[in-house]
Short mmCIF file of C-alpha atoms and ligand atoms in Angstrom, two decimals:
data_model
loop_
_atom_site.label_atom_id
_atom_site.label_comp_id
_atom_site.label_asym_id
_atom_site.label_seq_id
_atom_site.Cartn_x
_atom_site.Cartn_y
_atom_site.Cartn_z
CA MET J 180 189.86 37.79 56.42
CA ALA J 181 190.26 41.26 54.91
CA PHE J 182 187.10 43.33 54.39
CA PRO J 183 186.87 45.50 51.29
CA SER J 184 186.85 49.14 52.39
CA THR J 185 183.22 49.69 51.25
CA SER J 186 182.13 46.84 53.56
CA ILE J 187 183.96 48.42 56.48
CA LEU J 188 182.19 51.67 55.75
CA SER J 189 178.75 50.04 55.61
CA LEU J 190 179.48 48.10 58.81
CA LEU J 191 180.45 51.35 60.49
CA LEU J 192 177.28 53.03 59.27
CA VAL J 193 175.16 50.13 60.53
CA LEU J 194 176.87 50.31 63.94
CA LEU J 195 176.54 54.08 64.10
CA SER J 196 172.89 54.05 63.14
CA ALA J 197 172.25 51.22 65.63
CA SER J 198 173.83 53.22 68.46
CA TRP J 199 172.00 56.35 67.29
CA ALA J 200 168.70 54.44 67.30
CA THR J 201 169.48 53.13 70.80
CA SER J 202 170.29 56.58 72.16
CA THR J 203 167.20 58.05 70.48
CA SER J 204 164.98 55.37 71.94
CA ILE J 205 166.48 55.80 75.44
CA GLN J 206 165.76 59.48 75.16
CA GLU J 207 162.24 59.02 73.81
CA ASN J 208 161.37 56.44 76.45
CA PHE J 209 162.76 58.68 79.16
CA ILE J 210 160.83 61.74 77.98
CA GLN J 211 157.63 59.71 77.71
CA CYS J 212 158.19 58.35 81.20
CA LEU J 213 158.87 61.85 82.58
CA ASP J 214 155.59 63.04 81.10
CA ASP J 215 153.74 60.13 82.66
CA ASN J 216 155.30 60.65 86.08
CA SER J 217 155.48 64.38 86.58
CA GLU J 218 152.53 66.33 87.93
CA HIS J 219 153.88 69.36 86.13
CA PHE J 220 154.57 70.03 82.47
CA ILE J 221 158.16 69.40 81.31
CA PRO J 222 159.15 71.58 78.33
CA THR J 223 161.07 69.81 75.54
CA SER J 224 163.89 72.34 76.05
CA ALA J 225 164.58 70.66 79.43
CA VAL J 226 166.12 67.72 77.55
CA CYS J 227 169.27 68.30 75.55
CA ALA J 228 170.22 65.39 73.28
CA GLN J 229 173.69 64.32 72.13
CA ASN J 230 172.97 65.55 68.58
CA ASN J 231 171.88 68.95 69.93
CA SER J 232 174.56 71.60 69.45
CA SER J 233 173.78 72.98 72.92
CA LEU J 234 174.77 69.76 74.69
CA THR J 235 178.46 70.65 74.74
CA SER J 236 177.86 74.15 76.06
CA VAL J 237 175.51 72.90 78.82
CA LEU J 238 177.94 70.08 79.67
CA ASN J 239 180.93 72.42 79.76
CA SER J 240 179.12 75.30 81.50
CA THR J 241 180.01 74.31 85.06
CA ALA J 242 182.47 71.44 84.53
CA GLN J 243 185.56 72.53 86.45
CA ASN J 244 188.16 69.92 85.60
CA LEU J 245 188.80 69.95 81.84
CA ARG J 246 190.49 66.55 82.15
CA TYR J 247 186.97 65.06 82.17
CA LEU J 248 185.83 66.87 79.04
CA GLU J 249 188.48 65.26 76.86
CA PRO J 250 187.05 63.32 73.87
CA SER J 251 188.13 59.95 75.30
CA VAL J 252 185.90 60.37 78.38
CA PRO J 253 182.32 59.07 77.84
CA LYS J 254 179.76 61.88 77.72
CA PRO J 255 176.13 61.76 78.91
CA GLN J 256 173.60 60.31 76.52
CA PHE J 257 171.63 63.49 77.07
CA ILE J 258 171.17 66.18 79.70
CA PHE J 259 167.98 66.79 81.63
CA THR J 260 167.57 70.17 83.35
CA PRO J 261 164.72 70.01 85.91
CA LEU J 262 162.89 73.24 86.56
CA ILE J 263 161.03 72.21 89.71
CA GLU J 264 161.29 69.51 92.38
CA SER J 265 158.71 67.20 90.83
CA HIS J 266 160.86 66.97 87.67
CA VAL J 267 163.67 65.51 89.80
CA GLN J 268 161.25 63.02 91.32
CA ALA J 269 160.12 61.96 87.84
CA ALA J 270 163.76 61.54 86.72
CA VAL J 271 164.50 59.20 89.64
CA ILE J 272 161.34 57.15 89.04
CA CYS J 273 162.06 56.85 85.30
CA ALA J 274 165.74 55.97 85.70
CA LYS J 275 164.72 53.12 87.99
CA LYS J 276 161.93 52.00 85.67
CA LEU J 277 164.08 52.07 82.52
CA GLY J 278 167.31 50.88 84.16
CA ILE J 279 169.33 53.97 83.17
CA HIS J 280 172.11 55.56 85.23
CA LEU J 281 171.67 59.13 86.37
CA LYS J 282 174.47 61.53 87.30
CA PHE J 283 173.38 64.57 89.25
CA ARG J 284 175.30 67.80 88.93
CA SER J 285 174.80 70.74 91.28
CA GLY J 286 177.87 73.00 91.02
CA GLY J 287 180.07 70.75 88.84
CA HIS J 288 183.11 71.37 91.07
CA ASP J 289 183.88 67.71 91.68
CA TYR J 290 187.67 67.32 91.24
CA GLU J 291 187.23 64.01 89.41
CA GLY J 292 184.24 65.08 87.32
CA LEU J 293 181.94 62.56 89.01
CA SER J 294 178.90 64.74 88.36
CA TYR J 295 179.30 64.80 84.57
CA ALA J 296 181.62 61.99 83.47
CA SER J 297 181.71 58.25 83.97
CA LYS J 298 183.88 55.50 82.62
CA ILE J 299 181.90 52.68 84.22
CA GLU J 300 178.24 53.71 84.29
CA THR J 301 177.55 54.06 80.57
CA PRO J 302 175.20 55.03 79.08
CA PHE J 303 174.13 57.66 81.58
CA ILE J 304 171.95 60.76 81.74
CA MET J 305 173.21 63.91 83.41
CA VAL J 306 170.67 65.75 85.55
CA HIS J 307 171.79 69.37 85.65
CA LEU J 308 170.37 71.07 88.76
CA ALA J 309 171.50 74.60 87.89
CA ARG J 310 167.92 75.87 87.60
CA LEU J 311 167.06 74.81 91.16
CA ARG J 312 168.99 77.57 92.90
CA SER J 313 166.57 79.60 95.04
CA ILE J 314 167.66 80.96 98.43
CA ASN J 315 165.03 81.79 101.04
CA VAL J 316 166.15 83.52 104.18
CA ASP J 317 164.13 83.62 107.39
CA ILE J 318 165.71 86.31 109.52
CA ASP J 319 163.50 85.65 112.56
CA ASP J 320 164.31 81.96 112.46
CA ASN J 321 167.98 82.72 111.65
CA THR J 322 168.01 80.15 108.85
CA ALA J 323 168.32 79.97 105.08
CA CYS J 324 166.92 77.34 102.71
CA VAL J 325 169.29 76.93 99.79
CA GLU J 326 168.52 74.80 96.74
CA ALA J 327 171.21 72.43 95.49
CA GLY J 328 171.94 74.30 92.25
CA ALA J 329 173.01 77.53 94.03
CA THR J 330 176.75 78.14 94.13
CA ILE J 331 178.39 78.98 97.46
CA GLY J 332 178.86 82.65 96.52
CA GLU J 333 175.12 83.26 96.18
CA PRO J 334 174.13 82.75 99.83
CA ARG J 335 177.33 84.50 100.90
CA HIS J 336 176.40 87.50 98.78
CA TRP J 337 173.10 87.60 100.61
CA GLY J 338 175.09 88.15 103.84
CA THR J 339 176.07 91.63 102.63
CA HIS J 340 172.68 92.96 103.59
CA HIS J 341 171.94 91.14 106.80
CA GLY J 342 175.12 90.88 108.87
CA ARG J 343 174.71 87.13 108.91
CA CYS J 344 176.02 84.46 106.63
CA ILE J 345 176.18 80.83 105.68
CA TRP J 346 179.39 79.26 106.91
CA TYR J 347 181.83 77.05 105.09
CA HIS J 348 184.63 75.94 107.40
CA ASP J 349 186.69 77.33 110.22
CA GLU J 350 187.55 77.04 113.87
CA LYS J 351 184.80 79.47 114.96
CA TYR J 352 181.64 77.95 113.49
CA GLY J 353 182.78 74.54 112.23
CA LEU J 354 181.87 73.15 108.82
CA GLY J 355 178.98 74.20 106.63
CA ALA J 356 177.63 70.68 107.25
CA ASP J 357 177.78 71.24 111.04
CA ASN J 358 175.27 74.05 110.55
CA VAL J 359 172.76 72.09 108.44
CA ILE J 360 169.52 71.62 110.38
CA ASP J 361 167.19 70.12 107.78
CA ALA J 362 167.14 68.99 104.15
CA ARG J 363 164.77 67.96 101.39
CA ILE J 364 165.81 64.98 99.33
CA VAL J 365 164.38 62.75 96.63
CA ALA J 366 164.79 59.21 97.92
CA VAL J 367 165.22 56.07 95.85
CA ARG J 368 161.51 55.56 95.04
CA GLY J 369 161.04 59.19 94.06
CA ARG J 370 159.49 60.43 97.31
CA VAL J 371 160.48 63.85 98.67
CA LEU J 372 161.57 63.56 102.31
CA ASP J 373 162.49 66.18 104.87
CA ARG J 374 164.41 65.46 108.09
CA ALA J 375 161.35 64.28 110.00
CA ALA J 376 160.27 61.97 107.17
CA MET J 377 163.71 60.52 106.39
CA GLY J 378 164.65 59.89 110.04
CA GLU J 379 167.86 60.73 111.89
CA ASP J 380 170.03 57.95 110.39
CA LEU J 381 169.54 59.10 106.82
CA PHE J 382 169.79 62.74 107.87
CA TRP J 383 173.14 61.87 109.48
CA ALA J 384 174.37 60.08 106.34
CA ILE J 385 173.61 62.84 103.84
CA ARG J 386 175.79 65.36 105.67
CA GLY J 387 179.07 63.85 104.45
CA GLY J 388 180.74 60.83 102.97
CA GLY J 389 179.29 60.94 99.46
CA GLU J 390 175.83 62.43 99.48
CA ALA J 391 174.96 60.95 96.08
CA SER J 392 174.79 57.46 97.60
CA PHE J 393 171.70 58.21 99.65
CA GLY J 394 169.36 60.32 97.55
CA ILE J 395 169.19 63.54 95.61
CA ILE J 396 169.55 66.68 97.68
CA LEU J 397 167.00 69.28 96.65
CA GLN J 398 167.58 71.77 99.41
CA TRP J 399 169.58 72.37 102.59
CA LYS J 400 168.23 74.32 105.56
CA ILE J 401 171.18 76.00 107.21
CA LYS J 402 171.62 77.89 110.46
CA LEU J 403 173.01 81.38 109.87
CA VAL J 404 175.94 82.70 111.88
CA PRO J 405 176.60 86.35 112.79
CA VAL J 406 179.40 88.29 111.08
CA PRO J 407 180.75 91.66 112.28
CA GLU J 408 180.50 94.81 110.18
CA THR J 409 184.27 95.12 109.95
CA VAL J 410 186.75 92.31 109.56
CA THR J 411 190.49 92.42 108.80
CA VAL J 412 192.36 90.44 106.16
CA PHE J 413 196.02 90.09 105.27
CA THR J 414 198.41 88.12 103.12
CA VAL J 415 202.05 88.00 104.18
CA THR J 416 204.43 86.07 101.95
CA LYS J 417 207.75 84.53 103.00
CA SER J 418 210.06 82.88 100.51
CA LEU J 419 212.70 80.29 101.35
CA GLU J 420 215.24 83.10 101.37
CA GLN J 421 213.13 84.93 103.98
CA GLY J 422 213.06 82.07 106.46
CA ALA J 423 209.90 80.31 105.19
CA THR J 424 210.81 76.93 106.71
CA LYS J 425 211.20 78.18 110.28
CA ILE J 426 208.05 80.31 110.17
CA LEU J 427 205.97 77.48 108.69
CA TYR J 428 207.21 75.16 111.42
CA ARG J 429 206.02 77.71 113.99
CA TRP J 430 202.63 78.11 112.21
CA GLN J 431 202.12 74.35 112.51
CA GLN J 432 202.58 74.61 116.27
CA VAL J 433 200.06 77.44 116.73
CA ALA J 434 197.56 77.07 113.86
CA ASP J 435 195.02 74.95 115.77
CA LYS J 436 195.37 77.00 118.98
CA LEU J 437 194.92 80.52 117.63
CA ASP J 438 192.18 82.88 118.80
CA GLU J 439 188.90 81.52 117.40
CA ASP J 440 188.32 84.85 115.62
CA LEU J 441 191.50 84.36 113.59
CA PHE J 442 191.83 82.02 110.63
CA ILE J 443 195.25 81.78 108.92
CA ARG J 444 195.80 79.37 106.05
CA VAL J 445 199.06 78.97 104.15
CA ILE J 446 199.26 78.91 100.35
CA ILE J 447 202.52 77.38 99.16
CA GLN J 448 203.67 77.67 95.55
CA GLY J 449 206.68 77.62 93.30
CA ALA J 450 207.88 81.07 92.21
CA ASN J 451 210.61 82.73 90.20
CA ALA J 452 213.32 84.98 91.61
CA GLY J 453 214.98 82.66 94.04
CA LYS J 454 218.72 82.74 94.64
CA ASN J 455 220.54 83.98 91.51
CA GLY J 456 217.24 84.56 89.70
CA GLY J 457 216.29 80.86 89.86
CA LYS J 458 213.18 79.26 91.33
CA THR J 459 212.04 79.41 94.92
CA VAL J 460 209.08 78.40 97.07
CA THR J 461 206.78 80.99 98.62
CA THR J 462 204.55 80.51 101.66
CA SER J 463 201.68 83.03 101.81
CA TYR J 464 199.82 83.46 105.10
CA ASN J 465 196.31 84.36 103.99
CA ALA J 466 194.13 85.41 106.92
CA LEU J 467 190.73 86.61 108.10
CA PHE J 468 190.18 88.18 111.54
CA PHE J 469 186.71 88.90 112.93
CA ASP J 470 187.55 92.37 114.27
CA ASP J 471 189.62 95.45 113.49
CA ALA J 472 193.32 95.69 112.68
CA GLU J 473 194.27 96.84 116.17
CA GLY J 474 192.75 93.73 117.73
CA LEU J 475 194.44 91.56 115.11
CA LEU J 476 197.89 93.02 115.81
CA GLN J 477 197.43 92.30 119.51
CA VAL J 478 196.43 88.68 118.90
CA MET J 479 199.26 88.15 116.42
CA GLY J 480 201.79 89.73 118.79
CA GLN J 481 200.81 87.22 121.46
CA SER J 482 200.38 84.07 119.41
CA PHE J 483 202.39 84.29 116.19
CA PRO J 484 204.91 87.18 116.35
CA GLU J 485 207.35 85.22 114.16
CA LEU J 486 205.34 86.22 111.07
CA GLY J 487 206.20 89.89 111.71
CA LEU J 488 202.74 91.25 110.81
CA THR J 489 202.61 95.06 110.62
CA ARG J 490 199.72 97.54 110.46
CA LYS J 491 200.35 98.18 106.78
CA ASP J 492 199.79 94.49 105.97
CA CYS J 493 196.25 94.69 107.43
CA ILE J 494 193.18 95.58 105.36
CA GLU J 495 190.00 96.43 107.25
CA THR J 496 187.01 95.61 105.10
CA SER J 497 183.44 94.35 105.09
CA TRP J 498 182.62 90.67 105.54
CA ILE J 499 181.46 90.27 101.94
CA LYS J 500 184.62 91.84 100.53
CA SER J 501 186.69 89.53 102.72
CA VAL J 502 184.99 86.59 101.00
CA LEU J 503 186.23 87.92 97.65
CA TYR J 504 189.69 88.59 99.09
CA ILE J 505 190.11 85.08 100.50
CA ALA J 506 188.87 83.65 97.19
CA GLY J 507 191.71 85.53 95.47
CA TYR J 508 189.77 88.21 93.61
CA PRO J 509 191.39 91.65 93.07
CA THR J 510 190.28 94.21 95.70
CA ILE J 511 188.17 96.24 93.24
CA THR J 512 185.94 93.24 92.42
CA PRO J 513 182.25 94.03 93.07
CA PRO J 514 180.43 91.65 95.49
CA GLU J 515 177.91 90.79 92.73
CA THR J 516 180.70 88.71 91.18
CA LEU J 517 179.86 86.08 93.80
CA LEU J 518 176.52 85.55 92.09
CA HIS J 519 178.20 84.26 88.94
CA GLY J 520 180.48 81.65 90.49
CA LYS J 521 184.19 81.42 89.93
CA SER J 522 185.47 79.22 87.19
CA SER J 523 188.96 77.88 87.30
CA PHE J 524 188.49 75.64 84.23
CA LYS J 525 191.85 73.90 84.38
CA VAL J 526 193.19 70.43 83.95
CA TYR J 527 194.38 69.23 87.31
CA LEU J 528 194.89 66.43 89.79
CA ALA J 529 194.65 66.99 93.54
CA LYS J 530 195.26 65.06 96.75
CA SER J 531 194.84 65.76 100.44
CA ASP J 532 196.11 64.82 103.88
CA PHE J 533 195.33 65.49 107.53
CA VAL J 534 198.21 66.35 109.84
CA LYS J 535 198.33 65.52 113.56
CA GLU J 536 201.96 66.40 114.43
CA ALA J 537 204.02 69.34 113.17
CA ILE J 538 206.04 68.29 110.11
CA PRO J 539 209.75 68.69 110.97
CA GLY J 540 211.96 71.19 109.17
CA THR J 541 214.02 68.48 107.44
CA ALA J 542 210.83 67.03 105.92
CA LEU J 543 209.78 70.51 104.80
CA GLU J 544 213.14 70.84 103.02
CA GLY J 545 212.30 67.64 101.12
CA LEU J 546 208.89 69.07 100.25
CA TRP J 547 210.48 72.25 98.84
CA LYS J 548 212.82 70.15 96.70
CA ARG J 549 209.84 68.35 95.17
CA LEU J 550 207.78 71.52 94.64
CA LEU J 551 210.73 73.01 92.75
CA GLU J 552 210.63 70.08 90.29
CA GLU J 553 207.07 70.80 89.09
CA ASP J 554 205.72 73.51 86.72
CA ASN J 555 202.61 74.66 88.65
CA PRO J 556 202.63 73.10 92.10
CA LEU J 557 200.23 74.36 94.74
CA THR J 558 199.60 73.24 98.28
CA ILE J 559 197.17 74.86 100.70
CA TRP J 560 197.33 74.22 104.44
CA ASN J 561 194.07 74.85 106.30
CA PRO J 562 194.05 75.04 110.12
CA TYR J 563 191.76 72.92 112.30
CA GLY J 564 191.19 73.24 116.07
CA GLY J 565 188.77 75.60 117.85
CA LEU J 566 185.14 74.49 117.57
CA MET J 567 186.16 71.84 115.00
CA GLY J 568 188.04 69.99 117.74
CA THR J 569 185.12 70.04 120.19
CA ILE J 570 182.58 68.36 117.90
CA SER J 571 182.39 64.59 118.26
CA GLU J 572 183.87 62.63 115.33
CA SER J 573 180.56 60.81 114.88
CA GLU J 574 178.30 63.88 115.07
CA ILE J 575 178.15 63.91 111.26
CA PRO J 576 180.08 61.72 108.76
CA PHE J 577 183.17 63.92 109.04
CA PRO J 578 185.52 62.33 111.59
CA HIS J 579 188.53 64.66 111.21
CA ARG J 580 188.05 66.54 114.48
CA ASN J 581 190.05 66.60 117.71
CA GLY J 582 193.74 65.86 117.19
CA ASN J 583 193.96 67.21 113.65
CA LYS J 584 196.18 70.27 113.43
CA PHE J 585 195.55 71.09 109.80
CA MET J 586 194.62 69.71 106.40
CA ILE J 587 196.85 69.83 103.33
CA GLN J 588 195.63 70.05 99.77
CA TYR J 589 198.18 69.32 97.02
CA LEU J 590 197.40 70.25 93.45
CA THR J 591 199.12 70.39 90.10
CA ALA J 592 197.53 71.98 87.03
CA TRP J 593 198.45 71.96 83.38
CA GLN J 594 197.13 73.23 80.06
CA VAL J 595 194.63 71.38 77.87
CA GLY J 596 196.55 69.27 75.37
CA ASP J 597 199.80 69.26 77.40
CA LYS J 598 201.62 66.15 76.17
CA SER J 599 203.28 65.67 79.55
CA ALA J 600 200.04 65.21 81.52
CA SER J 601 201.24 61.84 82.81
CA LYS J 602 204.46 63.45 84.05
CA HIS J 603 202.41 65.88 86.19
CA MET J 604 200.23 63.07 87.52
CA ASP J 605 203.30 60.98 88.41
CA TRP J 606 204.79 63.96 90.17
CA ILE J 607 201.83 64.48 92.50
CA ARG J 608 201.58 60.74 93.21
CA ARG J 609 205.25 60.68 94.19
CA LEU J 610 204.77 63.77 96.35
CA HIS J 611 201.84 62.06 98.10
CA SER J 612 204.04 59.02 98.81
CA TYR J 613 206.82 61.24 100.10
CA MET J 614 204.46 62.87 102.64
CA ALA J 615 203.21 59.53 104.07
CA PRO J 616 205.44 59.45 107.20
CA TYR J 617 204.40 62.98 108.24
CA VAL J 618 200.61 62.80 107.99
CA SER J 619 197.72 60.83 109.50
CA MET J 620 198.14 57.07 109.25
CA PHE J 621 196.32 53.79 110.01
CA PRO J 622 194.29 54.88 108.15
CA ARG J 623 195.82 57.69 106.13
CA ALA J 624 192.91 60.14 105.91
CA ALA J 625 191.84 62.32 102.98
CA TYR J 626 189.20 65.01 102.51
CA VAL J 627 186.19 63.70 100.58
CA ASN J 628 185.54 67.09 98.95
CA TYR J 629 188.98 66.96 97.32
CA ARG J 630 187.96 63.88 95.36
CA ASP J 631 190.88 61.61 94.50
CA LEU J 632 190.08 58.43 92.60
CA ASP J 633 193.64 57.14 93.09
CA LEU J 634 192.43 56.22 96.58
CA GLY J 635 190.05 53.67 95.06
CA MET J 636 186.77 53.34 93.26
CA ASN J 637 184.15 50.75 92.46
CA LYS J 638 185.19 48.78 89.39
CA ASN J 639 181.61 48.19 88.33
CA ILE J 640 178.13 48.73 89.67
CA ASN J 641 178.05 45.32 91.37
CA THR J 642 180.94 46.00 93.76
CA SER J 643 180.30 44.29 97.10
CA PHE J 644 179.71 46.21 100.31
CA ILE J 645 182.92 44.79 101.86
CA ARG J 646 185.03 45.80 98.86
CA THR J 647 183.51 49.29 98.88
C1 LIG C 121 187.75 75.91 92.42
C2 LIG C 121 187.31 74.98 93.52
C3 LIG C 121 187.41 75.40 94.85
C4 LIG C 121 187.00 74.55 95.88
N1 LIG C 121 187.13 74.99 97.17
C5 LIG C 121 186.71 74.20 98.18
C6 LIG C 121 186.80 74.63 99.54
O1 LIG C 121 187.27 75.73 99.82
N2 LIG C 121 186.36 73.81 100.51
C7 LIG C 121 185.81 72.59 100.22
O2 LIG C 121 185.37 71.89 101.12
N3 LIG C 121 185.73 72.14 98.95
C8 LIG C 121 186.17 72.91 97.94
N4 LIG C 121 186.09 72.45 96.65
C9 LIG C 121 185.58 71.10 96.41
C10 LIG C 121 184.06 71.11 96.35
O3 LIG C 121 183.54 71.46 97.60
C11 LIG C 121 183.53 69.73 96.00
O4 LIG C 121 183.99 69.39 94.73
C12 LIG C 121 182.00 69.68 96.04
O5 LIG C 121 181.56 68.37 95.82
C13 LIG C 121 181.43 70.59 94.99
O6 LIG C 121 180.03 70.60 95.03
P1 LIG C 121 179.27 70.66 93.65
O7 LIG C 121 177.83 70.84 93.94
O8 LIG C 121 179.91 71.64 92.74
O9 LIG C 121 179.56 69.17 93.16
P2 LIG C 121 179.18 68.42 91.82
O10 LIG C 121 180.40 68.36 90.95
O11 LIG C 121 177.94 68.97 91.22
O12 LIG C 121 178.87 66.97 92.44
C14 LIG C 121 179.78 66.29 93.27
C15 LIG C 121 179.22 64.89 93.60
O13 LIG C 121 177.96 65.01 94.26
C16 LIG C 121 176.91 64.45 93.46
N5 LIG C 121 175.80 65.39 93.49
C17 LIG C 121 175.74 66.60 92.89
N6 LIG C 121 174.58 67.19 93.18
C18 LIG C 121 173.91 66.35 94.01
C19 LIG C 121 172.66 66.43 94.66
N7 LIG C 121 171.88 67.48 94.53
N8 LIG C 121 172.28 65.40 95.43
C20 LIG C 121 173.07 64.31 95.58
N9 LIG C 121 174.27 64.19 94.99
C21 LIG C 121 174.69 65.20 94.21
C22 LIG C 121 177.49 64.32 92.07
O14 LIG C 121 176.86 63.31 91.32
C23 LIG C 121 178.95 64.04 92.37
O15 LIG C 121 179.11 62.69 92.73
C24 LIG C 121 186.49 73.26 95.59
C25 LIG C 121 186.39 72.84 94.26
C26 LIG C 121 186.79 73.69 93.23
C27 LIG C 121 186.69 73.22 91.79
#
């Protein structure tokens, strides 16, 4: 039966006003419940509704993958920005009481937008933790307490003044998570628990493997590690025409056995100016050494002379400036930049692999061929070994320890609105398949921080434990 157009319009209006009424009542009920369950006053400005013009700017403010801001992706019903811990407790209690899904966002860097987008848990409320970002350092205790909303640059910036820092990942001090010694979380019934109160099993679980499954992290207590006054950094680039394949093969053999004061990762990209002005692949060895240039040249001469590092490649600098350098900022960038976070704001898809045996030259040739097919391919190879290899694979939920030479991240990025998005996604999926024989297998491992939903996801909230 055909509806007259006016009837369609009225039906649409009825549906729209019904959904508007539903979203308004969810919001009103939630705010009322927050008021009833928080010991402290919650200002109305802490809740940003879908009809509020600020919702988009708050939502977009720290969302890193623009793929999840596209109109077709369901947005939060509204955004709640807690100002203190008890607001988070109230949000958890109220979500449970009212049967509403919550998505917590700390930094918003999730590759698949899991902190601010959802195709299965709708409607949902986003809890934006950006205002819970204090950092308290106890120099005598050699620890820092960092709230969940702080970005990684903030505690690192603090290191400028104290010769100590919060670690992220390398062969010398292990992972950031290896250095966590306590935490404060809001558990499922809204109670705040520290390590002693939550017990060792839960404390083990929250240090990896999808923290959101176990509670809301309010704060990490992290052991600080010493950093020297002067460190040395360098970036040496070799293109295919400059023997990149042979040198990369050699790097794979030494990367996990290098001096523990030396970290060398490889950034591999497509570039112009190959043979006859065409395209080529470049491999950039991007390094940090915990001492001066003279010491670095000695270590490199003994362990990786094939790279041909010279004194003029080496930049002696302070620890804090090395953080900016490794993050790719220009050398004149002031350290305060770390306080504002770095936004890449691109549309991208990424994947990862762990590698246990050096990838042979012939396989690298196949990789180059594939990188040359794509517009903006990027792969970053991060060395393992050192302290990473000495920590038991069950110490925390991060099993990629002894036996892993390095980790690969693959990424392709494109512009918002690019009509060939599916072509880019197909490309990286094919690349991932191509690499299968050369990387960890049974099971093929991936890095949880480089979220990749192609590896699987729950189809709905009732997914069984076995299926998960
Ligand atoms: C530009 C860029 C560079 C990166 N570089 C690195 C790198 O060098 N090394 C590395 O290991 N990773 C790196 N990552 C990946 C990054 O570490 C992960 O995406 C990490 O999850 C980001 O933390 P976040 O607080 O920003 O996450 P969010 O996007 O805020 O959240 C990620 C997940 O955790 C949940 N969650 C958020 N806050 C909480 C909380 N307080 N309690 C419980 N659950 C919560 C969310 O709901 C979501 O499921 C990078 C990402 C980007 C975009």
